[in-house]
Short mmCIF file of C-alpha atoms and ligand atoms in Angstrom, two decimals:
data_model
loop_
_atom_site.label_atom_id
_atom_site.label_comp_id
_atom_site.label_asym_id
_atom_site.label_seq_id
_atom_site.Cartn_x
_atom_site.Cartn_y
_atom_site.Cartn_z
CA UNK U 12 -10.78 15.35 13.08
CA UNK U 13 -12.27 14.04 9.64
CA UNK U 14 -16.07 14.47 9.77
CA UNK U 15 -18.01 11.07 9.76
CA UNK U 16 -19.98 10.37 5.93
CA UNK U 17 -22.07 8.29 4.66
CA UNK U 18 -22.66 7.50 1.27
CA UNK U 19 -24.81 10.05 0.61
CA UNK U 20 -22.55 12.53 1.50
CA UNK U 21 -20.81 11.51 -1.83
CA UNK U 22 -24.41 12.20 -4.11
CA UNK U 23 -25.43 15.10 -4.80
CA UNK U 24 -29.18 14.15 -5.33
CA UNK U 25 -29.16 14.32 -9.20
CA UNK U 26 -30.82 11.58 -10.87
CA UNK U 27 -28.07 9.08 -12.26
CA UNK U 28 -28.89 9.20 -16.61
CA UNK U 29 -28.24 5.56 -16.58
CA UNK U 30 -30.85 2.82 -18.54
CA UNK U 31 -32.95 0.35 -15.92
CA UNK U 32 -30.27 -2.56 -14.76
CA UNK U 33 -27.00 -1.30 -16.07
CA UNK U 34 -24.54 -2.00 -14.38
CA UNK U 35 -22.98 1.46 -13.70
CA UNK U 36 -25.76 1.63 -10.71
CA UNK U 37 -23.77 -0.89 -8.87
CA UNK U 38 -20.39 1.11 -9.31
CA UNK U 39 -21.79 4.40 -8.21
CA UNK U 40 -23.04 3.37 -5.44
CA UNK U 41 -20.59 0.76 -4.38
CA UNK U 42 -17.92 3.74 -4.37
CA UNK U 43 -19.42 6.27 -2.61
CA UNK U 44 -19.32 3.79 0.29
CA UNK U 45 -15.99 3.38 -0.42
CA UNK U 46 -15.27 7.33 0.02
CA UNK U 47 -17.30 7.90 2.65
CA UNK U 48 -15.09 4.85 4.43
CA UNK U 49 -11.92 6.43 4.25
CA UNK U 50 -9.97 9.13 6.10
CA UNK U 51 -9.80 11.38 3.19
CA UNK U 52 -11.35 14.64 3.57
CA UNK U 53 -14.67 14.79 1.33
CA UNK U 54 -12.59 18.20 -0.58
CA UNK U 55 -9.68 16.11 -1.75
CA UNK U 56 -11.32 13.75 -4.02
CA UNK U 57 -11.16 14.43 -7.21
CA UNK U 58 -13.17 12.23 -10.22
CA UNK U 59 -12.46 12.96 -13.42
CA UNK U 60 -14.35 10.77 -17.14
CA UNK U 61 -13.82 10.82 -20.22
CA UNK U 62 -16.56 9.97 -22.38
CA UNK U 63 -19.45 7.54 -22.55
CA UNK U 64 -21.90 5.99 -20.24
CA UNK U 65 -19.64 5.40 -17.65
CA UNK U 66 -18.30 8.89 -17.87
CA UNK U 67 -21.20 10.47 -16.55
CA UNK U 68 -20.54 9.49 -12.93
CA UNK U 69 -18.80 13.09 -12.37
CA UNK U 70 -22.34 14.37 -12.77
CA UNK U 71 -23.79 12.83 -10.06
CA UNK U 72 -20.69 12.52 -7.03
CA UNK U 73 -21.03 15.24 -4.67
CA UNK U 74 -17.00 15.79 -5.22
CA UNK U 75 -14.77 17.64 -7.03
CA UNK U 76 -14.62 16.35 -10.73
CA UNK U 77 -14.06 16.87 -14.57
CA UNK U 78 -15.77 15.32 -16.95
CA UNK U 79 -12.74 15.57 -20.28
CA UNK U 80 -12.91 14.50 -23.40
CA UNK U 81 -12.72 11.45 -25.19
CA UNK U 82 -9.68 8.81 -23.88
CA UNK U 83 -7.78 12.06 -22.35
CA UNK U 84 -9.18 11.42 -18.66
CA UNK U 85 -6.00 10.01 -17.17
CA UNK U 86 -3.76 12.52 -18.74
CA UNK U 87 -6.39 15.32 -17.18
CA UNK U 88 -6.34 13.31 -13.86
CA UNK U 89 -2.20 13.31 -13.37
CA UNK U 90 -2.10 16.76 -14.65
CA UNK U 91 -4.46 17.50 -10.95
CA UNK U 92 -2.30 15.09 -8.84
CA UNK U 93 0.78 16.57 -10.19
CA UNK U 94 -0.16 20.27 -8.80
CA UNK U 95 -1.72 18.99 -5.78
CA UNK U 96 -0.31 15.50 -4.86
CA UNK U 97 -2.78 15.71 -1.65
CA UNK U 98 -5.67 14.82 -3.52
CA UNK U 99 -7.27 11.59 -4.20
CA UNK U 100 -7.87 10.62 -7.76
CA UNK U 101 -10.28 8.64 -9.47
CA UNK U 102 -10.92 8.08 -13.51
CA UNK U 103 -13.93 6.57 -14.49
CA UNK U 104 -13.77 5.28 -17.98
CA UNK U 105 -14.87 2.22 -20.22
CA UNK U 106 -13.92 0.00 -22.21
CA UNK U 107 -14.18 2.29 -25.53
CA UNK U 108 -12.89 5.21 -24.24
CA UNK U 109 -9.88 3.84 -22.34
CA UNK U 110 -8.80 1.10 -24.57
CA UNK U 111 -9.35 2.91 -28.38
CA UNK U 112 -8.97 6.58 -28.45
CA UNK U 113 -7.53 6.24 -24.82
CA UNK U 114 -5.67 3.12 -25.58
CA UNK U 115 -2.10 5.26 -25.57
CA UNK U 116 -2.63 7.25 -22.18
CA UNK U 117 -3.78 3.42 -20.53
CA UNK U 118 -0.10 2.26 -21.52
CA UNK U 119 1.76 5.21 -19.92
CA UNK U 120 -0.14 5.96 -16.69
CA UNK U 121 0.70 2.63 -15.73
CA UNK U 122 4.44 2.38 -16.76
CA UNK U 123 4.83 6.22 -14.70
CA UNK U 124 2.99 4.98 -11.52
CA UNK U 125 1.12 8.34 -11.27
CA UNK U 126 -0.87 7.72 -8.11
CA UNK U 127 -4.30 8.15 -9.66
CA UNK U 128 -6.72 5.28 -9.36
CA UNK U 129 -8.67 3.97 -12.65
CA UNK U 130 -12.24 2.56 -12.81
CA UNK U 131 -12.33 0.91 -16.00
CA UNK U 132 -16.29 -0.09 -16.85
CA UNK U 133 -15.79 -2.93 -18.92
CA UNK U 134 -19.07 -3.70 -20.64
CA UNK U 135 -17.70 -4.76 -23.86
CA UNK U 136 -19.71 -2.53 -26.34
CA UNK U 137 -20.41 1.03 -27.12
CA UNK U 138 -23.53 1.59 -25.65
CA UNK U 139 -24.02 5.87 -25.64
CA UNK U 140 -23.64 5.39 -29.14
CA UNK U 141 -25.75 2.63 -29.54
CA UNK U 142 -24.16 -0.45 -29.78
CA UNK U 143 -21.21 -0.55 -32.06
CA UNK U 144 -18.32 -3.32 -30.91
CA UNK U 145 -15.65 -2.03 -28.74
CA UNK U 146 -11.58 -3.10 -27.97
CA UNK U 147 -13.19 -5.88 -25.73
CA UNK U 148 -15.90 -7.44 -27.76
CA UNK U 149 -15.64 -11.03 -27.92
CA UNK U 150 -14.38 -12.72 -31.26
CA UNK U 151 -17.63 -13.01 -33.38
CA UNK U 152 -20.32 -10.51 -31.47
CA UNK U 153 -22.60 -9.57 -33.76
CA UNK U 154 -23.57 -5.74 -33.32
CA UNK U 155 -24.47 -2.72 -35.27
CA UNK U 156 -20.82 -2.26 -36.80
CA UNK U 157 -20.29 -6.20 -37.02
CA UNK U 158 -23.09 -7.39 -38.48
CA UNK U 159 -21.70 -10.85 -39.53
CA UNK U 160 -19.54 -10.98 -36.28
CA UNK U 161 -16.88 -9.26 -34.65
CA UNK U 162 -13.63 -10.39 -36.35
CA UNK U 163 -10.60 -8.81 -34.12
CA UNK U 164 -9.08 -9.87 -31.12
CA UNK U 165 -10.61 -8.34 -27.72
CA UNK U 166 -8.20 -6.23 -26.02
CA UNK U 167 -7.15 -8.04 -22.75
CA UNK U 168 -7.11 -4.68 -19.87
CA UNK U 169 -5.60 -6.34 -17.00
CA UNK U 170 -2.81 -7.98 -19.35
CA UNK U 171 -2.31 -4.99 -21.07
CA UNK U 172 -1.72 -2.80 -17.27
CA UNK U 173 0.22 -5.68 -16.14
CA UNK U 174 2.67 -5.70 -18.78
CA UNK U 175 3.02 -1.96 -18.71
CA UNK U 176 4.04 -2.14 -15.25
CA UNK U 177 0.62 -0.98 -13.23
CA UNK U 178 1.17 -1.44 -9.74
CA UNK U 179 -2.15 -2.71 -8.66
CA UNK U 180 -4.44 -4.23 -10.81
CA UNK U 181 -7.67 -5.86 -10.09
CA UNK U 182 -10.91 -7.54 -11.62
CA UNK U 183 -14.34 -7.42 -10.38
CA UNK U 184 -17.86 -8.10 -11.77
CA UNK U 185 -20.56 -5.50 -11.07
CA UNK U 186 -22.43 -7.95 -8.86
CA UNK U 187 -20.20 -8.82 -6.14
CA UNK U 188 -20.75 -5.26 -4.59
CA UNK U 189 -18.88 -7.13 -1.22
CA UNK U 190 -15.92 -7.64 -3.45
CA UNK U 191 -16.33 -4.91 -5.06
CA UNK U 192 -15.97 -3.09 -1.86
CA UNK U 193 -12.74 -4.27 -0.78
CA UNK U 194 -11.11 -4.04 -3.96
CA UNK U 195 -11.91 -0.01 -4.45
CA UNK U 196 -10.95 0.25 -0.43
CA UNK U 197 -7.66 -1.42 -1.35
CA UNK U 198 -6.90 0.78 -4.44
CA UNK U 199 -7.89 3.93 -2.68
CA UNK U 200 -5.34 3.04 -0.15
CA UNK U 201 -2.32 2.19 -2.43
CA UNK U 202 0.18 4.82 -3.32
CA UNK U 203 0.62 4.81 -7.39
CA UNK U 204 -1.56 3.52 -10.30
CA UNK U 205 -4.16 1.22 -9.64
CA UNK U 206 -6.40 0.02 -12.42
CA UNK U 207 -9.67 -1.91 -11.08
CA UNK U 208 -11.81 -3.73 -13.93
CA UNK U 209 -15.45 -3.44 -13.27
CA UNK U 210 -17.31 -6.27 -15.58
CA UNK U 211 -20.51 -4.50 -15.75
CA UNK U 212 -23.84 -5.17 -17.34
CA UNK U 213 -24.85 -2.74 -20.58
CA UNK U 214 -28.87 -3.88 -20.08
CA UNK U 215 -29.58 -2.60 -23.95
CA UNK U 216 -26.49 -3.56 -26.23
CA UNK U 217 -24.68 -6.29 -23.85
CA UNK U 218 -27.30 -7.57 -22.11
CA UNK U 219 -26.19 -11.47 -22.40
CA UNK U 220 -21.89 -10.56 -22.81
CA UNK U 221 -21.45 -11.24 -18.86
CA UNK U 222 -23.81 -13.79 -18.08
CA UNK U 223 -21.61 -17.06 -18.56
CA UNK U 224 -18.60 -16.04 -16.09
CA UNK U 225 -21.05 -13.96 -13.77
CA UNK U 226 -24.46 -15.00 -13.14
CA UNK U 227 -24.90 -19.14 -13.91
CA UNK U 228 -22.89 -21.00 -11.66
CA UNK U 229 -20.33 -18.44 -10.70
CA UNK U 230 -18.40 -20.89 -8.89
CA UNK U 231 -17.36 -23.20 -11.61
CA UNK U 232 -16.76 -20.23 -13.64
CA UNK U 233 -14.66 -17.66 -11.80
CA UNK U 234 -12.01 -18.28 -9.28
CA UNK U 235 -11.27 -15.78 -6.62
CA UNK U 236 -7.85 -14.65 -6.00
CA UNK U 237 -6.87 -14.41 -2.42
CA UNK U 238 -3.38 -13.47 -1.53
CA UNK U 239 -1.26 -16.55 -0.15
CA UNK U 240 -4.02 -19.47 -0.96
CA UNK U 241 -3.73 -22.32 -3.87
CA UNK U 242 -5.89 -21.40 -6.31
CA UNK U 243 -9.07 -23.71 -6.01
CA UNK U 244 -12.74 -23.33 -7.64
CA UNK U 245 -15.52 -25.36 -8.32
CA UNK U 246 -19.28 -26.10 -7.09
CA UNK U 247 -17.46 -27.92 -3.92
CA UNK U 248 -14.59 -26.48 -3.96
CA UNK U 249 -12.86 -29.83 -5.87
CA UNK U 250 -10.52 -28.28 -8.59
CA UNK U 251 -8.01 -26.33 -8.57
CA UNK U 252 -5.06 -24.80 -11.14
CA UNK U 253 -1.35 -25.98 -11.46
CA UNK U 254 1.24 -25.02 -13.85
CA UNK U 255 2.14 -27.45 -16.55
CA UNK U 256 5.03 -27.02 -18.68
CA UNK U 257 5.11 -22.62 -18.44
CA UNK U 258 1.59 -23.43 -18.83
CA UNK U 259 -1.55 -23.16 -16.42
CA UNK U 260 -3.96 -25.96 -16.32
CA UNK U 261 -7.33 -27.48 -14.23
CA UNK U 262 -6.81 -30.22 -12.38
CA UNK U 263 -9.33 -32.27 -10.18
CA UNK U 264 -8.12 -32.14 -6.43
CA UNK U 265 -8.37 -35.70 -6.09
CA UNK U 266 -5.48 -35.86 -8.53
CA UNK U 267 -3.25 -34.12 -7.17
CA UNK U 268 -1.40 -33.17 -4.05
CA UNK U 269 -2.32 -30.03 -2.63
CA UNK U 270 1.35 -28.88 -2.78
CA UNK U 271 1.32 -28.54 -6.18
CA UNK U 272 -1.25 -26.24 -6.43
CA UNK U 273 -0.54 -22.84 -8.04
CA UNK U 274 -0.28 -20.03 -4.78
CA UNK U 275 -1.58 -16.61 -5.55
CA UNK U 276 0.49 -13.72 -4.50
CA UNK U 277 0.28 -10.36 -5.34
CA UNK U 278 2.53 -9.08 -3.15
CA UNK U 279 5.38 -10.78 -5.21
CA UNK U 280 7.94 -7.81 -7.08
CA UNK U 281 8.09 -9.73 -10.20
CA UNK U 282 4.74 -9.82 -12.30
CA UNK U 283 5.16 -12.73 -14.41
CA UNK U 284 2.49 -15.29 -12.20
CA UNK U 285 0.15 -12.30 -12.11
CA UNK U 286 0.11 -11.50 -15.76
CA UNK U 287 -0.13 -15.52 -16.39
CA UNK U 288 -3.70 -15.56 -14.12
CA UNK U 289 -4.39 -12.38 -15.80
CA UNK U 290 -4.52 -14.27 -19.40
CA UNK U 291 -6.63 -17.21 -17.52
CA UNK U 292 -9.78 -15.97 -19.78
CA UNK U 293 -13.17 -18.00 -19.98
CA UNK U 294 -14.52 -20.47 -21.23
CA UNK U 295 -11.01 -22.17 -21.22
CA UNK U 296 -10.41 -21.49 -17.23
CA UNK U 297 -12.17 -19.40 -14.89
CA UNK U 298 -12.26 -16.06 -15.34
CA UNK U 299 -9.97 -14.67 -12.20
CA UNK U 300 -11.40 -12.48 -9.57
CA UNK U 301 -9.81 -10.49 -7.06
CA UNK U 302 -6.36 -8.67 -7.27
CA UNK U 303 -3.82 -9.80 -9.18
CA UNK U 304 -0.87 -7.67 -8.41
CA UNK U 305 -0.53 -5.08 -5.47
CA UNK U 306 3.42 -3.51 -5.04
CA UNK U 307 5.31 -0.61 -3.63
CA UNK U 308 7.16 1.16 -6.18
CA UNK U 309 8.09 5.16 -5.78
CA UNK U 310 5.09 7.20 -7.64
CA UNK U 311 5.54 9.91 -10.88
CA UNK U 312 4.78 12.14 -8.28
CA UNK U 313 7.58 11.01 -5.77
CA UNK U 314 10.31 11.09 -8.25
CA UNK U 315 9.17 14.50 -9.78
CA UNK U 316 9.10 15.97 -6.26
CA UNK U 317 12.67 14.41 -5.54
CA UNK U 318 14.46 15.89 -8.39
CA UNK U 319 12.65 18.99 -8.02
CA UNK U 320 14.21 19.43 -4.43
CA UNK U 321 17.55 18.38 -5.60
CA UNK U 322 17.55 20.89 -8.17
CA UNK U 323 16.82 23.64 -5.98
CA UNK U 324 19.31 22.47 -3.46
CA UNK U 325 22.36 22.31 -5.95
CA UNK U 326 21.26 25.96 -7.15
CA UNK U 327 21.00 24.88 -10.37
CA UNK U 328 19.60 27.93 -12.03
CA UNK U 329 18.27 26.82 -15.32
CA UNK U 330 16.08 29.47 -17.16
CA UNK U 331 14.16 29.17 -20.37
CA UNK U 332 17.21 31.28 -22.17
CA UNK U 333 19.52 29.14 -20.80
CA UNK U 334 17.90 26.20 -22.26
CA UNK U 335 18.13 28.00 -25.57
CA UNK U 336 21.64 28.59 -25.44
CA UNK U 337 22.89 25.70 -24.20
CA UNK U 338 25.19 23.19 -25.89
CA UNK U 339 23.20 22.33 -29.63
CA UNK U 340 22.61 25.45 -30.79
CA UNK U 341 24.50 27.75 -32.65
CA UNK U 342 24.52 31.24 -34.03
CA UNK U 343 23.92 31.76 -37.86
CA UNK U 344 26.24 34.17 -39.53
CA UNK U 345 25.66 36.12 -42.80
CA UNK U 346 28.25 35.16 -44.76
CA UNK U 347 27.47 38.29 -47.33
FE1 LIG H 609 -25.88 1.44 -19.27
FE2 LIG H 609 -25.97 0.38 -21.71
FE3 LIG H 609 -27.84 2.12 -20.96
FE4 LIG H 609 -25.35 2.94 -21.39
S1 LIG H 609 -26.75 2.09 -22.94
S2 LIG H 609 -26.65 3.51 -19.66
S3 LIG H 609 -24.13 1.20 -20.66
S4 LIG H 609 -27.46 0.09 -20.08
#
């Protein structure tokens, strides 16, 4: 029988390197509840970083874990699963080293369904490096490398891991540890890639980027997706989102009928509705909380392991010579 753990059983007592009120606090703690909640044997998880703030969590889990280099954590993490599918692994990564140097490996993690689970700290800016913009700084920040205003377009994550087919993908701000909660409990429990967006707090470089959609009056500002329900928000609850013309749009309740409300599901095979809420970005609509997609597709892992069997069971002998002098190559003769 699985031993009982707390959270505590998942630190290993070393002070967390982290600035007073960042955000990461929340995360670390937050998932070591998580582990210690599950049936999974404290020896099988596995948490591997790649660089920056974020990336330090290996340090300070009381797990199994790898902290890589720069934007390489995922392929690092499926190399693991794929010799030992038993385990259960996490990446932690943020929003610079996951979405720029990284920005490849996010693409094709998804699109393979590895079963690895990714923590993606979005905070928006470099901060170990002391404030440079990153892929998700907002049009026009002003920071150290931008000093007259950021002029590219942010990288959109969940977008991006919807449309290269990520099986579960989810969005939750650092301060909802409740929601927090369930969402890492539901990703540790799904079988492929899941990729969970953490809007956290950098207190020294990004101290302001979160505030509007997270801290004043969350409930005009974010709408929380739960599975099978219209999609209402507001103070009191009075507005809600329909789809207008391929396009979504805010509507007062009192204006419509309730029928015609837009219903979240993220159960549903085809992803179009959930990369649609996925583009829902503030000021323009609520920001969208919650999961957005959640489906059962075979994993990397599943389909390596299948053809590997088959193999073996036709007797297909198929050396490293063999490979060599198979159809495509041919022998060069001296013709003197
Ligand atoms: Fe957190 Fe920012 Fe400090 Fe890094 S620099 S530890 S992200 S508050």
């Amino acid at each position: 029988m699985r031993k009982k753990y707390t959270s505590q059983d998942f630190t290993n007592g070393v002070p967390p390197k982290w600035c007073q009120g960042c955000g990461d606090y929340a995360v670390f703690k937050t998932l070591t509840t998580v582990f210690a909640h599950q049936t999974i044997p404290k020896e099988q998880y596995v948490v591997v970083s790649g660089i920056g703030c974020s990336s330090r969590l290996p340090y300070y889990m009381s797990t199994y874990g790898f902290h890589s280099i720069h934007g390489r954590a995922p392929t690092v993490a499926l190399g693991v699963k794929m010799v030992n599918p038993h385990l259960s692994v996490w990446v932690v990564t943020g929003d610079g080293d996951a979405l720029a140097i990284g920005g490849n490996h996010y693409n094709h993690i998804m699109r393979r369904n590895h079963d690895v689970k990714i923590i993606l700290f979005n905070n928006q800016i470099y901060g170990l490096t002391k404030g440079q913009h990153s892929p998700t700084s907002p049009l026009g920040l002003i920071t150290k490398t931008t000093p007259f205003g950021s002029i590219e377009s942010p990288v959109q994550p969940i977008p991006q891991a919807i449309a290269s087919g990520a099986t579960f993908a989810a969005r939750v701000p650092y301060t909802d540890m409740d929601l927090l909660g369930e969402v890492l409990t539901a990703a540790a429990q799904h079988r492929g890639t899941a990729i969970i967006e953490v809007l956290v707090r950098c207190a020294i470089y990004g101290e302001d980027l979160f505030d509007s959609p997270t801290s004043d009056n969350t409930k005009n500002n974010t709408i929380l997706l739960k599975n099978k329900e219209p999609l209402i928000f507001g103070e009191n609850r009075d507005k809600g989102i329909i789809m207008d013309s391929f396009e979504p749009k805010i509507v007062s309740l009192d204006k419509v009928n309730k029928r015609d409300l837009l219903v979240h599901d993220a159960h549903r095979e085809n992803a179009n509705l959930a990369y649609l809420l996925s583009t829902m970005s503030f000021p323009e609509f609520p920001l969208p909380m919650g999961i957005f997609r959640q489906v059962s597709k075979p994993t990397y892992e599943d389909a390596l392991h299948e053809q590997e069997q088959k193999v073996i069971a036709d007797q297909r002998q198929h050396g490293l010579l063999d490979t060599f002098m198979d159809r495509g190559t041919w022998e060069l003769k001296n013709s003197v």
